[in-house]
XYZ file of C-alpha atoms in Angstrom:
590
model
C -38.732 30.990 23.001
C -39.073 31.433 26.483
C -39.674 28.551 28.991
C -42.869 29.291 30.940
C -41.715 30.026 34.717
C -42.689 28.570 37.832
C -44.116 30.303 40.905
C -42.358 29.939 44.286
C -45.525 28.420 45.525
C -45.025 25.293 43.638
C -41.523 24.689 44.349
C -42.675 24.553 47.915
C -45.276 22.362 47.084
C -42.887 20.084 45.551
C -40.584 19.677 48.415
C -43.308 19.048 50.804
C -44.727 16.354 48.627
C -41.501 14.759 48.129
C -40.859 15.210 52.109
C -44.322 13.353 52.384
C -43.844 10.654 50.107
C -40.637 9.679 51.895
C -42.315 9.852 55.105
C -45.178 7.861 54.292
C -42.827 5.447 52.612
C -40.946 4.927 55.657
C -44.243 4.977 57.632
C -45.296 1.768 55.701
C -42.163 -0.038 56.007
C -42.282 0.569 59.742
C -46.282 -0.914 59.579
C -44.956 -3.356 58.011
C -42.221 -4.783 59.979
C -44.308 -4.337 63.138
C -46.668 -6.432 61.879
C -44.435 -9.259 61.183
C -42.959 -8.820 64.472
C -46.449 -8.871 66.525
C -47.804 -11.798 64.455
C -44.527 -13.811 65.098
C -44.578 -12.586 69.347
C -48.068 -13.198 69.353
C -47.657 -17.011 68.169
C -44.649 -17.656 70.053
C -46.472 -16.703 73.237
C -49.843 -17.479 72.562
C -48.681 -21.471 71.527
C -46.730 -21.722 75.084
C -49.239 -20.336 77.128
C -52.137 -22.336 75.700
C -50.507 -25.276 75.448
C -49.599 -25.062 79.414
C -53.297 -24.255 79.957
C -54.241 -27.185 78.081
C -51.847 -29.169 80.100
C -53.149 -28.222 83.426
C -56.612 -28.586 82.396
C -55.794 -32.259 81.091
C -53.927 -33.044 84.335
C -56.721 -31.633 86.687
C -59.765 -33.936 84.298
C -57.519 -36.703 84.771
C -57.728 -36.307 88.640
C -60.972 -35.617 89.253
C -61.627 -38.883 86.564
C -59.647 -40.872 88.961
C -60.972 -39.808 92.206
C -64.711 -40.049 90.648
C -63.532 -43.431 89.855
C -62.018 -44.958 93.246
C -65.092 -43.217 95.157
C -67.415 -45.595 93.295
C -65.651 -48.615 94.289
C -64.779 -47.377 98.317
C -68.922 -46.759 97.822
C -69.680 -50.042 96.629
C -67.069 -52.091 98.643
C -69.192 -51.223 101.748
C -72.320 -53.244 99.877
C -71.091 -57.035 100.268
C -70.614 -56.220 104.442
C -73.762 -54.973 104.955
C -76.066 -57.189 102.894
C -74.138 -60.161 104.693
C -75.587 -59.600 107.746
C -79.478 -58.943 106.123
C -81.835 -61.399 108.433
C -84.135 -61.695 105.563
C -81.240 -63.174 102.871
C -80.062 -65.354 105.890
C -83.147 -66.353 106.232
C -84.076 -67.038 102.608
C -80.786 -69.254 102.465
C -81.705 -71.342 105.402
C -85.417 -72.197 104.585
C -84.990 -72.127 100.980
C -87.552 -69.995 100.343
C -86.374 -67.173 97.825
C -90.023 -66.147 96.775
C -89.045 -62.416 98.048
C -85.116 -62.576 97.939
C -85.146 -61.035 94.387
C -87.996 -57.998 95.388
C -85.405 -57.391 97.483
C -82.442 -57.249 96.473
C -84.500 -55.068 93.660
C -85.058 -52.679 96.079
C -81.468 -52.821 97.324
C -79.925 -51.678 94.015
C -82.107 -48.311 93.501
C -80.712 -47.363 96.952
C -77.326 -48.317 96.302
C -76.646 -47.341 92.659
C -74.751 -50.773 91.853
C -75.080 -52.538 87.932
C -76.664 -55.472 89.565
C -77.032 -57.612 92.881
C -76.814 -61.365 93.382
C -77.463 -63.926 95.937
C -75.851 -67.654 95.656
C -76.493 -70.296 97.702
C -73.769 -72.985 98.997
C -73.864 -74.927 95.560
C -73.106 -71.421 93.512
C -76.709 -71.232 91.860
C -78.226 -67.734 91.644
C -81.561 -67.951 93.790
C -82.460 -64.180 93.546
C -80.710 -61.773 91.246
C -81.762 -57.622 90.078
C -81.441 -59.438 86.520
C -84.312 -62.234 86.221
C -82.604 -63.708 83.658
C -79.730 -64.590 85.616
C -82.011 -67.103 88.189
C -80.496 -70.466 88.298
C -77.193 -70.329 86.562
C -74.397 -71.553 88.273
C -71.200 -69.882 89.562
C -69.800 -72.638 91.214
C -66.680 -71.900 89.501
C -66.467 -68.150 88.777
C -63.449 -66.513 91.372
C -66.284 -64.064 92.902
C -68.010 -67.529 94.231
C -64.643 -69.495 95.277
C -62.732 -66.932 97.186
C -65.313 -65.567 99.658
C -66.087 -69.272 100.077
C -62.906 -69.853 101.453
C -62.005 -66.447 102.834
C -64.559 -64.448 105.530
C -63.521 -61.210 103.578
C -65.098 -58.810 100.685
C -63.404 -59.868 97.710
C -63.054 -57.729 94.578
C -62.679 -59.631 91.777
C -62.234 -57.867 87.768
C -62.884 -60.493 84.616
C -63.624 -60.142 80.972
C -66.733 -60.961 79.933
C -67.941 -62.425 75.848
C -68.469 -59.421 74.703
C -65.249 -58.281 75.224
C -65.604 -55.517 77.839
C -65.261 -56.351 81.929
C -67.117 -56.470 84.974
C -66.274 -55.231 88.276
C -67.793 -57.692 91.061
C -67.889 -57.424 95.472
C -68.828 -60.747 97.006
C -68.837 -61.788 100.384
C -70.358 -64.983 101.895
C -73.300 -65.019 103.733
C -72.786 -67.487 107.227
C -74.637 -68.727 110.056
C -72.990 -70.467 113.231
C -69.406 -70.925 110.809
C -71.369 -72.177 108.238
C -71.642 -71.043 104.553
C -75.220 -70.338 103.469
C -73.657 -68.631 100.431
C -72.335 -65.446 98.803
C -73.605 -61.992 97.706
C -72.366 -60.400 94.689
C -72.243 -56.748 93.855
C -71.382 -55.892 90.542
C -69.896 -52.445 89.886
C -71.290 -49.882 87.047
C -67.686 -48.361 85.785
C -68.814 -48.599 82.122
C -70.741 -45.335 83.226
C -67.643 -43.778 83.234
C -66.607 -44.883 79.758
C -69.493 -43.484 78.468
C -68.859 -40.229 80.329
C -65.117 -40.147 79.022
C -66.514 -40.718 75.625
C -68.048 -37.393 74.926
C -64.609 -35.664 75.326
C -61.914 -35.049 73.118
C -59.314 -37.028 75.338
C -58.523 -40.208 74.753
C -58.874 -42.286 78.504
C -58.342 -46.002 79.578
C -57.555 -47.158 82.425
C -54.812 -50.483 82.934
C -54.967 -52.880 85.825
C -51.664 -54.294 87.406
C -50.467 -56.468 84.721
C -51.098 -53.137 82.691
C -53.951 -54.570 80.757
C -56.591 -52.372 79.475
C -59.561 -52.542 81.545
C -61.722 -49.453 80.748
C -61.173 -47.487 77.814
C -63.131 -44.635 75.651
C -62.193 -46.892 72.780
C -64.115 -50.197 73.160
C -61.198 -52.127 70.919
C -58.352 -51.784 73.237
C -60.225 -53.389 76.233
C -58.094 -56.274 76.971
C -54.881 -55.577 75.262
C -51.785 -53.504 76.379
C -51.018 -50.116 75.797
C -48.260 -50.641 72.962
C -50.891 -53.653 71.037
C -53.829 -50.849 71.567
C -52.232 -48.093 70.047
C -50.800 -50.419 66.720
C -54.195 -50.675 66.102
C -56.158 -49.619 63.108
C -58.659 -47.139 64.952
C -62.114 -45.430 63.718
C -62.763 -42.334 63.567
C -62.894 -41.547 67.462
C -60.936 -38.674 69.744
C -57.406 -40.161 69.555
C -57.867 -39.919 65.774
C -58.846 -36.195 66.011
C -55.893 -35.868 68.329
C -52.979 -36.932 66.025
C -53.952 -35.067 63.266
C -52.216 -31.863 63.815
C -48.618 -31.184 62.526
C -45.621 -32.820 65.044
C -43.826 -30.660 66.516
C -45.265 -27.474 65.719
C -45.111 -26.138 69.198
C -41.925 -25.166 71.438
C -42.343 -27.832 74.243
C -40.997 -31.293 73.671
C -43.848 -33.684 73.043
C -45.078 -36.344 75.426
C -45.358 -39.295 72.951
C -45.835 -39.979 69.560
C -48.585 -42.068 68.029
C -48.344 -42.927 64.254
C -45.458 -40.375 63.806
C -47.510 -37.703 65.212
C -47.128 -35.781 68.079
C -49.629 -35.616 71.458
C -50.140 -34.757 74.827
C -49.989 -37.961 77.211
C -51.302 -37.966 80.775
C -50.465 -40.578 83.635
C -52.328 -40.589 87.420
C -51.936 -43.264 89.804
C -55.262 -44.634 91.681
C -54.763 -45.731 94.923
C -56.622 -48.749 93.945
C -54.949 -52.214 93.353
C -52.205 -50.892 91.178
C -54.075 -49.718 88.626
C -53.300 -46.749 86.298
C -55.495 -43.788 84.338
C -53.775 -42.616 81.121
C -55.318 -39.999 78.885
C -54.160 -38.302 75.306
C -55.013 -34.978 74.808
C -55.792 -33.343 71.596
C -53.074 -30.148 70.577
C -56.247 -29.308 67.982
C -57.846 -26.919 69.839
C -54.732 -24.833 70.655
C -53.934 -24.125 67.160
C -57.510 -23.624 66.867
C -57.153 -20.762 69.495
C -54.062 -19.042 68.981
C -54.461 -19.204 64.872
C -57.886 -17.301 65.710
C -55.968 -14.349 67.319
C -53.293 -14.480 64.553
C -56.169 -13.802 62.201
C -57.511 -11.077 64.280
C -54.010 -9.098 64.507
C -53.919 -9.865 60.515
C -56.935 -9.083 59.613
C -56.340 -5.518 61.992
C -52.900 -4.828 60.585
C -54.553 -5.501 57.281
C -57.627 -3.054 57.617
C -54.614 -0.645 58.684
C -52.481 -0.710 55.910
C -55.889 -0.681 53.327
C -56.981 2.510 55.636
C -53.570 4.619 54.950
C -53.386 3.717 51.389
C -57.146 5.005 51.423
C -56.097 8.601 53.319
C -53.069 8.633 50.932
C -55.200 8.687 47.891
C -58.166 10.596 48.803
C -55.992 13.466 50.331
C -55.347 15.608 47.854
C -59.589 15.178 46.700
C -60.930 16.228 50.131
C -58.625 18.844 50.780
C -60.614 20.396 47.143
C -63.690 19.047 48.823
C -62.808 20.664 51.874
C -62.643 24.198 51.185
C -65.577 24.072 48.629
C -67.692 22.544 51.683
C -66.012 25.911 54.002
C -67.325 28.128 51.359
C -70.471 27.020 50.646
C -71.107 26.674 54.881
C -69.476 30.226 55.441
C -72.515 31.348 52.946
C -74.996 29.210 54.447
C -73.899 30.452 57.637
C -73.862 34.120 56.457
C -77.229 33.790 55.606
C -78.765 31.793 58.526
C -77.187 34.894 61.063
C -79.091 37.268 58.601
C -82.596 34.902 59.136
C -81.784 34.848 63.194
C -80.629 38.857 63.586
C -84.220 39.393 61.841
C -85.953 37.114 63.764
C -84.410 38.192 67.251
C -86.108 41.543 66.160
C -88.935 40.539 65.705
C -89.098 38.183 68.941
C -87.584 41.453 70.807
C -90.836 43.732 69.868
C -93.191 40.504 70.542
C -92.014 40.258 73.683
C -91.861 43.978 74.744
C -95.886 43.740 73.627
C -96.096 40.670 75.773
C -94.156 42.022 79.020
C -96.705 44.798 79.180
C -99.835 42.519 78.631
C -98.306 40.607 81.696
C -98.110 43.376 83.396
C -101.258 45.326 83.188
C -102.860 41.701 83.693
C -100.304 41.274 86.940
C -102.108 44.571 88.318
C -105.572 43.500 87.661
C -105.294 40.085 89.299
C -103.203 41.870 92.418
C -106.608 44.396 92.424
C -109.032 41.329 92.389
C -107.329 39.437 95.005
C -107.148 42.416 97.299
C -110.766 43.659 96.853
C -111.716 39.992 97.532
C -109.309 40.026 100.370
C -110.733 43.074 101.768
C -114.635 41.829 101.329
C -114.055 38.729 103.040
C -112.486 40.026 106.204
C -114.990 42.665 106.793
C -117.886 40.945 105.711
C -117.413 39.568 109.627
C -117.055 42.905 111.758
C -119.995 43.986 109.595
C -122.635 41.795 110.421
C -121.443 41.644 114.210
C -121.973 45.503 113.506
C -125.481 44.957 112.225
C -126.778 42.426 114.959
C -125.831 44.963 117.286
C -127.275 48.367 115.834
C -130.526 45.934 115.199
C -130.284 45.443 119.756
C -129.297 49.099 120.182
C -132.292 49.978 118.412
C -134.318 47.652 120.151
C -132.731 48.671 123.776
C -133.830 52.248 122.774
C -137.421 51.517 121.978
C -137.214 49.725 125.263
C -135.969 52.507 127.521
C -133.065 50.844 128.248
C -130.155 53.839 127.229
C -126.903 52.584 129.098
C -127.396 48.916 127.718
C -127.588 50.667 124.116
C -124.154 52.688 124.887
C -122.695 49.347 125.390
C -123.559 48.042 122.183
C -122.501 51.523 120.701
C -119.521 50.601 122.426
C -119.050 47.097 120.712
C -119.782 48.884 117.299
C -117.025 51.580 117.378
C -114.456 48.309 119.110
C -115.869 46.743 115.259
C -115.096 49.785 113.720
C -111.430 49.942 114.875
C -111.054 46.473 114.202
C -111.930 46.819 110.497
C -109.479 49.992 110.170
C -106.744 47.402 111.337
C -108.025 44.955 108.807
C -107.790 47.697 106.442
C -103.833 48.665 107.982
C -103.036 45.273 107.582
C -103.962 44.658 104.137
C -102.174 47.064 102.944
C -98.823 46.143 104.614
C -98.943 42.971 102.757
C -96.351 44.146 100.607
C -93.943 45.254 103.570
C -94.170 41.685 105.115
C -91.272 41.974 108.446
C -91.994 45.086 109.382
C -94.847 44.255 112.019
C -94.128 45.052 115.725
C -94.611 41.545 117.636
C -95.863 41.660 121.454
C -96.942 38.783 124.090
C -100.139 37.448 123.027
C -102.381 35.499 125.768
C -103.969 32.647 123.349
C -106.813 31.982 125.660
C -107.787 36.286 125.479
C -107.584 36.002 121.895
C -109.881 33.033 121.629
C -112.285 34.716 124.209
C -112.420 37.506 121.924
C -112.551 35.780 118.625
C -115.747 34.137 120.381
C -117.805 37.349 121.297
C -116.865 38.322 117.825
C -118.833 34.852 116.415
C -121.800 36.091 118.865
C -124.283 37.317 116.283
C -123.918 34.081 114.184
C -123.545 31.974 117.083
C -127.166 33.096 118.654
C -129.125 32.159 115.742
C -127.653 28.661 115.561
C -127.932 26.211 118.566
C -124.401 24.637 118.062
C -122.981 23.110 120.838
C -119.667 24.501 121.645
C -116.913 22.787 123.597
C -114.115 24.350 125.267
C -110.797 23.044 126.653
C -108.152 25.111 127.848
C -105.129 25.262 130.224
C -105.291 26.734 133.544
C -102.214 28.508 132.662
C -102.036 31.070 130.286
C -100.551 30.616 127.118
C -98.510 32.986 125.611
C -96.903 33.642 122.219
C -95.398 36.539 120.161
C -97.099 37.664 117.045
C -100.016 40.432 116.211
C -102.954 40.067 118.317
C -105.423 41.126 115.241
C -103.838 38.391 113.097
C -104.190 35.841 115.390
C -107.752 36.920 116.733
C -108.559 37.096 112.516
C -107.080 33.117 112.369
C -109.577 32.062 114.867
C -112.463 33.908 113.755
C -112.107 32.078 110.377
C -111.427 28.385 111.576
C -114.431 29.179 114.026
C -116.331 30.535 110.591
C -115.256 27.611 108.739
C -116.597 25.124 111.649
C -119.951 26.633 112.069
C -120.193 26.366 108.071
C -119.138 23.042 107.811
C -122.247 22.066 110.560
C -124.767 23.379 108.932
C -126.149 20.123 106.837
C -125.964 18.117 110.739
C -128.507 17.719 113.177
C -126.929 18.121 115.915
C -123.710 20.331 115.264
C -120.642 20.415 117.394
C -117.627 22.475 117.525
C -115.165 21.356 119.823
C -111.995 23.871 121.048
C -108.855 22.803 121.988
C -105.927 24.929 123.533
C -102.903 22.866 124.301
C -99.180 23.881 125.498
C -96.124 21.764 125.204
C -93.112 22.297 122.469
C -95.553 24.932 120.992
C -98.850 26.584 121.574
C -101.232 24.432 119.813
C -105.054 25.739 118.756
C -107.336 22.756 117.691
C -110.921 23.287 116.452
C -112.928 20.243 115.674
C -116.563 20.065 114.074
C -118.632 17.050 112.911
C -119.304 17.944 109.493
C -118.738 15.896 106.251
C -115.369 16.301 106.620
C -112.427 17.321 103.812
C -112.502 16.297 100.307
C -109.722 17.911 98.924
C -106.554 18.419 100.796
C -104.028 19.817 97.861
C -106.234 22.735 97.274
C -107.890 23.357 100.444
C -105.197 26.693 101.536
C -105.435 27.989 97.800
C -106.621 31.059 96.957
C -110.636 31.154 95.997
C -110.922 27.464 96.431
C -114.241 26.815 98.438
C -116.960 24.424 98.415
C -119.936 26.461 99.770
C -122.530 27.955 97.716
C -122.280 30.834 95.587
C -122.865 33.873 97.838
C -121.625 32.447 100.934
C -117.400 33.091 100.544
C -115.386 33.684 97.835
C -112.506 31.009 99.382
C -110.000 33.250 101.075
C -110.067 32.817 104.119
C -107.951 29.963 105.011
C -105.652 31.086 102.421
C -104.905 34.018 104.217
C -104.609 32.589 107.639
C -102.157 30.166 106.299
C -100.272 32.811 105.073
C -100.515 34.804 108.809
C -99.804 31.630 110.791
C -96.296 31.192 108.454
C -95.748 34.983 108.782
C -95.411 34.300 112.379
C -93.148 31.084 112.302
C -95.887 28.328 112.734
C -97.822 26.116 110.500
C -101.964 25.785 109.699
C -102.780 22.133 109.010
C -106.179 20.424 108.066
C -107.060 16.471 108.353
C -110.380 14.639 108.974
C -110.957 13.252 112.606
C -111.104 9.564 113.236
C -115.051 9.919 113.832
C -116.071 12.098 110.815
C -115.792 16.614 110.028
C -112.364 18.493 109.729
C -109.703 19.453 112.402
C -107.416 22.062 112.129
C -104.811 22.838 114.350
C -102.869 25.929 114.176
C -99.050 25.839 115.794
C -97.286 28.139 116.815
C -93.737 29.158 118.787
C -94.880 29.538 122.795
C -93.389 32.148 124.262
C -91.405 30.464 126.897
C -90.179 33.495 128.857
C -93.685 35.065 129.370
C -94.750 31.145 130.812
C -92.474 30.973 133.160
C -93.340 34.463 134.077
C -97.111 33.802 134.287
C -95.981 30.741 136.516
């Protein structure tokens, strides 16, 4: 019986998968130490560094403790020397009237910021204190009483109260002529600083010169020494917190060890009396920090090694997956380019249809601009042409033949001027190609005006002129220009026909350019974004078909200048045409 045979294919097969296995063995080992060896760098790093930081910090609270501390005594030593010399305590200590003493004093300590103020007389009895309750007790004996009696200095004197903490006192005796009247006494609020230090999670006291306890943020050690204080049973407070974490756990030596545990202990000197800050700092919040990254690089290393065995075992299912997915999107895909090669047919033959809609349309419109084009601009030259065969006529009947041949003459000028109209239309699509001469502004205006005869005779508007005494020349087509002016005129006498008294005021002006202003005192302009479009007007139906400024906007730019429109600071429309003077032909004509 023959033994079934294998194909070449899986032979290969079976040395890459043993090649792969042994790499991905080797792979994990290598995760695997690396992981170890970051967690144990990290740790090793992360404890020193911290634990310096925490250091620093500690050393840098305990200064600024100590500094906050001696500038509220230096503040308060000042007190005692100033209210020595008050004329109203001296006064209340010689007369023995103390009816206002406390008021003031009262008023004294919101100024100053002390606990409490006191004022003895020469027997020790406290005649005015902040604290009512205080009047009349005696102090004959107390050391802030006796030794500014016998001293003229500010003594500070520290003693231990009944309830176990201490007060901080200034006196200095009040005198008149060498004699004692008696003392004041300041008392200084440092337990605002215990209650400050308590919120922390430092331990803080503070030991006078015989290196008792004087202020602490643990109200039983007030009073005792450091080695007594830290015997003691203690609540549940911030040194508790501190000693809780295992000794020696990090690299750097410890500072001191309370109940066999290890902390971080803090001296500072203040330059006050011999006395001494000392703080203990808590290590908690260290391990706190660095075991917080360990866990992150765990947790990372951990979501690594889950993620390979993942691709490990779902390799082999989504490379099948794979190339049923390529099969099934090389159909889809087939049949989606069979969908878009139709559609782009069908889009193609749409928008052959389309392009020669568009174009027949493109023709029309072109047509119906130009035949309005060509109505507007000779509607002009042809009722100039009718006023004057209506006078020839007239002239004839009259007997009066060589006056006729001069309107004849003015008809056939018309008549030439509408064949140029005519010329010029139809160069509109050869724009550039126009032979520019020396135009004389003030001529073409003069002309532009005999044109506007026949309209200007049968209204009685008042027309204005202002020109130069030099002429003023520019280079463009003489026609063109002349056809500008006859419409802004047009537009002015239009725009006056709703006034009483109508005014059209003329403007010619030379300076950087050649500048054509024409003013009327109509109602002015309503719209200025569409007032140079095509067919935009706002006269009746009958009376223009909205052309004209279009296409003197379009002449004035053909010629380099600019057409502009804006209402006059007394009411109606001004527009000023620009455009480049000819400077040559001025200084010729000069």
């Amino acid at each position: 019986m023959n033994k079934p045979h294998r194909p070449n294919g899986d032979n290969t097969s079976w040395i890459r998968s043993g090649q792969l296995s042994w790499r991905v063995r080797l792979a994990l080992v290598f995760l695997l130490v690396s992981a170890t060896a970051t967690v144990w760098v990290t740790n090793r790093l992360l404890t020193d560094r911290f634990t310096e930081s925490t250091r620093n910090r500690a050393e840098l609270r305990l200064a600024l403790y100590s500094g906050n501390l001696l500038s509220e005594l230096r503040r308060n030593a000042i007190v005692p020397q100033l209210l020595a010399r008050d004329p109203t305590l001296i006064s209340a200590l010689q007369s023995s009237n103390y009816s206002q003493s406390t008021q003031r004093l009262i008023s004294f300590v919101e100024e100053i910021g002390a606990a409490s103020l006191m004022l003895l007389d020469r027997d020790g009895r406290a005649v005015a204190a902040t604290d009512r309750n205080r009047l009349g007790e005696l102090h004959r004996s107390a050391a802030y009483f006796v030794e500014p009696v016998r001293s003229n200095a500010t003594v500070f004197t520290a003693y231990q109260h009944e309830a176990g903490g201490y007060r901080f006192t200034y006196s200095r005796r009040l005198e008149d002529s060498s004699e004692v009247l008696g003392v004041i006494v300041v008392e200084v609020d440092l337990q605002k600083f215990e209650r400050a230090w308590s919120g922390i999670s430092d331990a803080v006291f503070v030991t006078n010169t015989e290196g008792t306890i004087i202020l602490s943020t643990e109200p039983r050690w007030r009073g005792l020494k450091e080695t007594e204080a830290l015997r003691r049973q203690t609540p549940e407070n911030a040194i508790e917190r501190a000693i809780r974490v295992t000794a020696d756990w990090t690299a750097l030596p410890p500072d001191a060890y309370l109940r066999g545990e290890a902390v971080m202990r803090m001296d500072s000197r203040i330059p006050f009396r011999g006395w001494q800050m000392t703080s203990f700092s808590t290590y908690s919040s260290i391990r706190e920090r660095v075991n917080g990254v360990l866990a992150l690089e765990i947790m990372g290393f951990a979501i690594l090694l889950a993620l390979s065995f993942y691709a490990l075992s779902r390799r082999t299912a989504f490379r099948m997956a794979l190339f049923q997915r390529e099969s099934a999107e090389l159909r889809a895909l087939n049949a989606r380019l069979q969908r878009e090669i139709a559609e782009r047919e069908r889009v193609q033959k749409t928008l052959e249809v389309a392009e020669q809609t568009l174009a027949q349309s493109s023709k029309l419109a072109a047509l119906g601009e130009m035949s309005a084009a060509v109505s507007h601009e000779l509607n002009q030259p042809l009722a100039a042409m009718k006023t004057y065969l209506a006078g020839a006529r007239l002239l004839l009947r009259r007997n009066r033949p060589e006056e006729a041949l001069a309107s004849f003459g003015r008809i056939d000028d018309l008549i030439e001027r509408m064949g140029a109209i005519t010329r010029q239309l139809k160069s509109y699509a050869r724009k550039g190609q126009e032979a520019f001469s020396p135009i004389n502004m003030g001529e073409a205006l003069t002309t532009s005006l005999s044109m506007m005869e026949p309209q200007l005779r049968q209204r009685q508007v008042q027309i204005t002129q202002i020109l130069p005494d030099r002429p003023v020349l520019v280079m463009g087509d003489r026609m063109r220009i002349e056809q500008v002016m006859v419409n802004l005129l047009r537009n002015a006498l239009d725009a006056t026909k709703s006034v009483r008294n109508p005014e059209v005021e003329i403007i010619l002006a030379a300076g950087e350019t050649a500048t054509l202003t024409v003013r009327d005192n109509g109602d002015g302009i309503k719209d200025f974004e569409n007032i140079f479009e095509p067919f935009y007007t706002t006269k009746q139906p009958g009376d223009g078909v909205g052309l004209g400024l279009a296409i003197s906007s379009g002449i004035v730019n053909d010629l380099g200048g600019r057409l502009t429109a804006r209402n006059g600071q007394h009411g109606g429309a001004v527009f000023e045409m620009q455009l480049p003077i000819l400077e040559d032909g001025l200084e010729a004509a000069e």
